[in-house]
mmCIF file of C-alpha atoms in Angstrom:
data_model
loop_
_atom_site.group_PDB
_atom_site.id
_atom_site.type_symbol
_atom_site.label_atom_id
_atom_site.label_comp_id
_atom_site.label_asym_id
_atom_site.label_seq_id
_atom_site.Cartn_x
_atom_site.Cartn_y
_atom_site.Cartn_z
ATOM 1 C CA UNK A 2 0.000 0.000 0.000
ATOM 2 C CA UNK A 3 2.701 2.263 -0.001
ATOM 3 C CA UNK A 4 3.138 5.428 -2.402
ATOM 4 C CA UNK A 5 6.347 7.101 -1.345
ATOM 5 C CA UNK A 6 9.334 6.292 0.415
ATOM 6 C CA UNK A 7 11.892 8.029 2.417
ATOM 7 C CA UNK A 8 15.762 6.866 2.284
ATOM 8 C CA UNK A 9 17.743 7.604 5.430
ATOM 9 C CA UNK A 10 21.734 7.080 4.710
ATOM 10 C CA UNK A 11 24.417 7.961 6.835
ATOM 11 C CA UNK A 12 27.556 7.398 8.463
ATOM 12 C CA UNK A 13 25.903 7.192 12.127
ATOM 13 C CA UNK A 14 23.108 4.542 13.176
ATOM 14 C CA UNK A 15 20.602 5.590 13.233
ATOM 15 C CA UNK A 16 20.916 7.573 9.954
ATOM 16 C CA UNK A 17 19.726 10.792 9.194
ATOM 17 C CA UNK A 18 17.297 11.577 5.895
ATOM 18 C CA UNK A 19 18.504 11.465 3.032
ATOM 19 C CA UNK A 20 15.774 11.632 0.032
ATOM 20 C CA UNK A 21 12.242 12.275 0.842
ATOM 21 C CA UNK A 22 8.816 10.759 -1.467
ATOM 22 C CA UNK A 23 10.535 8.780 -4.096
ATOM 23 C CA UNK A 24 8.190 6.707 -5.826
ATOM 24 C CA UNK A 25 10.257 3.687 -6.792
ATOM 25 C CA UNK A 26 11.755 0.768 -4.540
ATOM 26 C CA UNK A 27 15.597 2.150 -5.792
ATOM 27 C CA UNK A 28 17.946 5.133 -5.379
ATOM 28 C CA UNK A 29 21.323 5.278 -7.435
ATOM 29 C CA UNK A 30 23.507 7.622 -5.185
ATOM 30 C CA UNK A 31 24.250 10.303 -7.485
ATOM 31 C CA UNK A 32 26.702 12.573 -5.178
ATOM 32 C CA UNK A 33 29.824 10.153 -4.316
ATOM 33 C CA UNK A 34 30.238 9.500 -0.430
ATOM 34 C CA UNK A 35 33.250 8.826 1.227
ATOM 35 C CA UNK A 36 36.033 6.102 0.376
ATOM 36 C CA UNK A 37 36.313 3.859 2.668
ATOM 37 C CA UNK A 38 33.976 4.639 5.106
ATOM 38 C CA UNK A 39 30.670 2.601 6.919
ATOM 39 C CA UNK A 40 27.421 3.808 6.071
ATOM 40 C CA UNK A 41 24.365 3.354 7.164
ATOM 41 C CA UNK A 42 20.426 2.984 5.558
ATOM 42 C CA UNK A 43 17.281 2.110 5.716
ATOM 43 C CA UNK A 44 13.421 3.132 4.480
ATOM 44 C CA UNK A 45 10.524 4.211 5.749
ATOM 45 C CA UNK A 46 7.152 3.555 3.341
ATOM 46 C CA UNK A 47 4.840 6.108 2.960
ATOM 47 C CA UNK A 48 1.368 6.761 1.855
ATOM 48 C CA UNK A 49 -1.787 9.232 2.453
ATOM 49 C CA UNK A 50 -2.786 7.132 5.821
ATOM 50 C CA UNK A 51 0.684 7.736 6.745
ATOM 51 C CA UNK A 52 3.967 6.059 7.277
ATOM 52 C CA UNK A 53 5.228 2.595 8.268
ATOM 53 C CA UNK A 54 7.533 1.859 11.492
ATOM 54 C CA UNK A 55 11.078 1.759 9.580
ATOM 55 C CA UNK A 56 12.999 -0.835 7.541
ATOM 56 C CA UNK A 57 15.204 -2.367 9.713
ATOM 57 C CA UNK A 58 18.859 -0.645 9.469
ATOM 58 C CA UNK A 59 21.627 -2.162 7.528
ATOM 59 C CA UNK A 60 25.303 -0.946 7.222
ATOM 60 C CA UNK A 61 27.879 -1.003 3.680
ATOM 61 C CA UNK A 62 31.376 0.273 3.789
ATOM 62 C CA UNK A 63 32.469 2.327 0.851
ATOM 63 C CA UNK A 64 35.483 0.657 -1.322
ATOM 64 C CA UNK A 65 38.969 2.743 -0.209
ATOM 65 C CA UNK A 66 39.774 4.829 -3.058
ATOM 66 C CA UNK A 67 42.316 3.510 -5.366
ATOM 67 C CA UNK A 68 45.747 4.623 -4.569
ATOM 68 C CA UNK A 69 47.773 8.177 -6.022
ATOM 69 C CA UNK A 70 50.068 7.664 -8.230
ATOM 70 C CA UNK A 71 53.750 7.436 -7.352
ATOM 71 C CA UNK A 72 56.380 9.693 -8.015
ATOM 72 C CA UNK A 73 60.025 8.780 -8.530
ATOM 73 C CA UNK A 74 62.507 10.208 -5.965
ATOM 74 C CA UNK A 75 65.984 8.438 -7.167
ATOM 75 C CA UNK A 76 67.982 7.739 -8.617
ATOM 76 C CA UNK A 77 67.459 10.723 -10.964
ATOM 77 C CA UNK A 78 66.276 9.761 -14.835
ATOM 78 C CA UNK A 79 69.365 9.469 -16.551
ATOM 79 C CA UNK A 80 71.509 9.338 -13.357
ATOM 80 C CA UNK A 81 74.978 7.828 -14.575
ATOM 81 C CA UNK A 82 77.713 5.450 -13.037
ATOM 82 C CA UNK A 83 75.091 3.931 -10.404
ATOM 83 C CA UNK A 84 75.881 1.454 -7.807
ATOM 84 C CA UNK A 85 75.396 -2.219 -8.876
ATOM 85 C CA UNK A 86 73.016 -2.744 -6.032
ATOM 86 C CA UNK A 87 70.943 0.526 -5.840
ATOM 87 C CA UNK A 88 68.505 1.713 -3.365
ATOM 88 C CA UNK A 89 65.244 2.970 -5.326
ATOM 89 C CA UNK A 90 63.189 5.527 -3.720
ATOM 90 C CA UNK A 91 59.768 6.505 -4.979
ATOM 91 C CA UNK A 92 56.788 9.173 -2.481
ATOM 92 C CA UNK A 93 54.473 7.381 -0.543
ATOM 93 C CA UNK A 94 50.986 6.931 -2.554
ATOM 94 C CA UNK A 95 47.630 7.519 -0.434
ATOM 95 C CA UNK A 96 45.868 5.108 0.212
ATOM 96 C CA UNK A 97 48.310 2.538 -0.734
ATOM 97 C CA UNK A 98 48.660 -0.547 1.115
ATOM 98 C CA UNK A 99 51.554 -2.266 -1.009
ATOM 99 C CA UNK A 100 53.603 -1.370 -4.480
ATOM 100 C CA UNK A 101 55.109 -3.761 -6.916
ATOM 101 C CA UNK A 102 58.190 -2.414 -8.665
ATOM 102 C CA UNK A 103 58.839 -2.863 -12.364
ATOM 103 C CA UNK A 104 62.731 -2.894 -13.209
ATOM 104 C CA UNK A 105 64.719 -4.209 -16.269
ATOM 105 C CA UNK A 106 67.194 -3.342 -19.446
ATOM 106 C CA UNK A 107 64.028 -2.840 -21.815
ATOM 107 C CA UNK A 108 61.256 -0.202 -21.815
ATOM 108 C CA UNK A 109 58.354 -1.104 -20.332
ATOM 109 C CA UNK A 110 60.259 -2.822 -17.456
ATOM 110 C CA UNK A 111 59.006 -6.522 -16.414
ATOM 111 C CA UNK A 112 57.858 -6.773 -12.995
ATOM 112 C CA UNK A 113 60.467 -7.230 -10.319
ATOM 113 C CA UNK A 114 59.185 -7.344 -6.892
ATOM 114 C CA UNK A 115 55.744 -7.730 -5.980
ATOM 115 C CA UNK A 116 54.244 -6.704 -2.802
ATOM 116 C CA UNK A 117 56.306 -4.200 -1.405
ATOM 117 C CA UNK A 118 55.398 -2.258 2.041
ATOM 118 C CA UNK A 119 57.579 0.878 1.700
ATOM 119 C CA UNK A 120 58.887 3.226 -0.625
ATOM 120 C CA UNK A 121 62.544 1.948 -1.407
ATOM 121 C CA UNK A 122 63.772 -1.080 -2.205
ATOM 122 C CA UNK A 123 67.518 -2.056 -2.467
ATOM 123 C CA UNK A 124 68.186 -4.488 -5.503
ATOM 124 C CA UNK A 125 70.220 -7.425 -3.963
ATOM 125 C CA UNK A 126 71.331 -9.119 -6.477
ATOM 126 C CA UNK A 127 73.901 -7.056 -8.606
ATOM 127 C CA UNK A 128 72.707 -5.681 -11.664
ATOM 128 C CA UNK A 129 75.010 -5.858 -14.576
ATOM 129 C CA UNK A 130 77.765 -3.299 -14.733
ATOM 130 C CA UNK A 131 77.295 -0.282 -17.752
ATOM 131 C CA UNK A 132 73.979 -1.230 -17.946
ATOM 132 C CA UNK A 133 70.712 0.733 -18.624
ATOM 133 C CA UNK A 134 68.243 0.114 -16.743
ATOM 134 C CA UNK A 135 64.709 1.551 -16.782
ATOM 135 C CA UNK A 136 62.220 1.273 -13.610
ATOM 136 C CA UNK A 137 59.101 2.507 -12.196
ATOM 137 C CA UNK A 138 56.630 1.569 -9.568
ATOM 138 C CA UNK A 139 53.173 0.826 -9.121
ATOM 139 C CA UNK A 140 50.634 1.381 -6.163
ATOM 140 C CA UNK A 141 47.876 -0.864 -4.955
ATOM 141 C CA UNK A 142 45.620 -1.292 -2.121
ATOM 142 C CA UNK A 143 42.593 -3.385 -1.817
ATOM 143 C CA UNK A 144 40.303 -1.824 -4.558
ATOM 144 C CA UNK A 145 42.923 -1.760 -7.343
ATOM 145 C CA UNK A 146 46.065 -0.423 -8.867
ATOM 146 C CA UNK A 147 46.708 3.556 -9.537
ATOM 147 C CA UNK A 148 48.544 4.407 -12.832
ATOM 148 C CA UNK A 149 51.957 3.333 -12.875
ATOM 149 C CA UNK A 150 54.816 5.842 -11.965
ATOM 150 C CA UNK A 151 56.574 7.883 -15.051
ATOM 151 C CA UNK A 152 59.409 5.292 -16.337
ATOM 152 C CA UNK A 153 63.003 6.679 -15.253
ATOM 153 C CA UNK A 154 66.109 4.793 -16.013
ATOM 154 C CA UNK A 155 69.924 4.640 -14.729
ATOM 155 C CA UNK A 156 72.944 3.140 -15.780
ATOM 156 C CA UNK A 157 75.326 1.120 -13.721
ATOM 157 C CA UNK A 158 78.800 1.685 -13.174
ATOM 158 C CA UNK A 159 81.374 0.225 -15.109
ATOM 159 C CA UNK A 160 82.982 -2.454 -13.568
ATOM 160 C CA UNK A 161 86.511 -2.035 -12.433
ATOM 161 C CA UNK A 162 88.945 -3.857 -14.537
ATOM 162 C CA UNK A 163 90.333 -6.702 -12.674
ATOM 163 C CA UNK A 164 93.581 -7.071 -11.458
ATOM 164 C CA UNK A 165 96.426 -7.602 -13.689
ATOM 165 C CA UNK A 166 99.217 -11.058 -13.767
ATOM 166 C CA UNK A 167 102.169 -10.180 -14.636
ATOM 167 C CA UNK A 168 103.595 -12.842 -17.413
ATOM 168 C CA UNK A 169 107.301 -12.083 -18.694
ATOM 169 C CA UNK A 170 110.321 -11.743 -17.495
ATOM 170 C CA UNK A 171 109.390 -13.482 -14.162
ATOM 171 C CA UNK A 172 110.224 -12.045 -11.259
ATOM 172 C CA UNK A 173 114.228 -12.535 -10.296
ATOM 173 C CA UNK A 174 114.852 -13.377 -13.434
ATOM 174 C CA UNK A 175 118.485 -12.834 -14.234
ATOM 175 C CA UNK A 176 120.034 -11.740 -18.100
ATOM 176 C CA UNK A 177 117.133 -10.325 -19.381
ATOM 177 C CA UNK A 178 117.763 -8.020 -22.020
ATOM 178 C CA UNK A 179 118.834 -4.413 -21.662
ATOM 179 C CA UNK A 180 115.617 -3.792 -23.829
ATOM 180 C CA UNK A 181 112.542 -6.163 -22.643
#
């Protein structure tokens, strides 16, 4: 028998109104409430005899908003003559609960390590020397990924030569020639 309803949403129980004599049994939320957050709603139906004792109350809590994008801190695009083993640094994202770092010699990188819980990440097992190497980083949380970070890239060091045997005349030898 009922001809209107009235939608009471909110973030406290019990909620407050929210939309007054709509005429169907649904209501898309057109103005975006908070990420991550508990609501709660029920409805009251209405007609010209008057109105109903209310729906009883249920709760939803909002999805957390997907994560900022990162932003590389170092090393620098282009940086030269990098360590082997580098420490990559990238800003914190909000809302991000984990990143996954993308590093290799091409461009896109191939994921790296997956997972991560801060915002640097030192590469343990030595890169090749005079290398280029491109990187960047993505953020995630619960609800999904944000944009990947802008792609930087470094090169390694060259490696130091290594150490030189001496061959001829060997060492004491006696006679050798004035011009060896």
């Amino acid at each position: 028998n009922a001809t209107l309803y009235d939608l009471y949403l909110g973030s406290s129980n019990p909620p407050p109104v929210y939309a007054q004599n709509l005429s169907g049994i649904s209501y898309v939320v057109s103005t975006a409430l908070n990420a991550g957050t508990p609501y709660y709603w029920n409805v009251v139906a209405k007609n010209s005899t008057g109105s109903a004792p209310a729906s009883s109350t249920w709760s939803f809590t909002t999805a957390v908003a997907v994560p900022g994008q990162v932003t590389l801190t170092s090393p620098s695009s282009g940086a030269t003559n990098q360590s082997t083993t580098p420490t990559l640094n990238w800003s914190a994202s909000s809302n991000a609960t984990s990143y996954d770092l993308y590093l290799g010699t091409s461009n896109p990188p191939a994921v790296y390590a997956q997972n991560l819980s801060g915002i640097s990440y030192v590469v343990s097992t030595a890169l090749n020397a005079g290398t280029p190497y491109y990187w960047n980083v993505v953020a995630k949380n619960s609800t999904g990924s944000a944009p990947a970070s802008s792609t930087w890239s470094f090169t390694t060091a060259v490696a130091a030569p290594g150490q030189v045997t001496l061959t001829s005349p060997s060492s004491g030898a006696a006679n050798q020639s004035r011009t060896p």
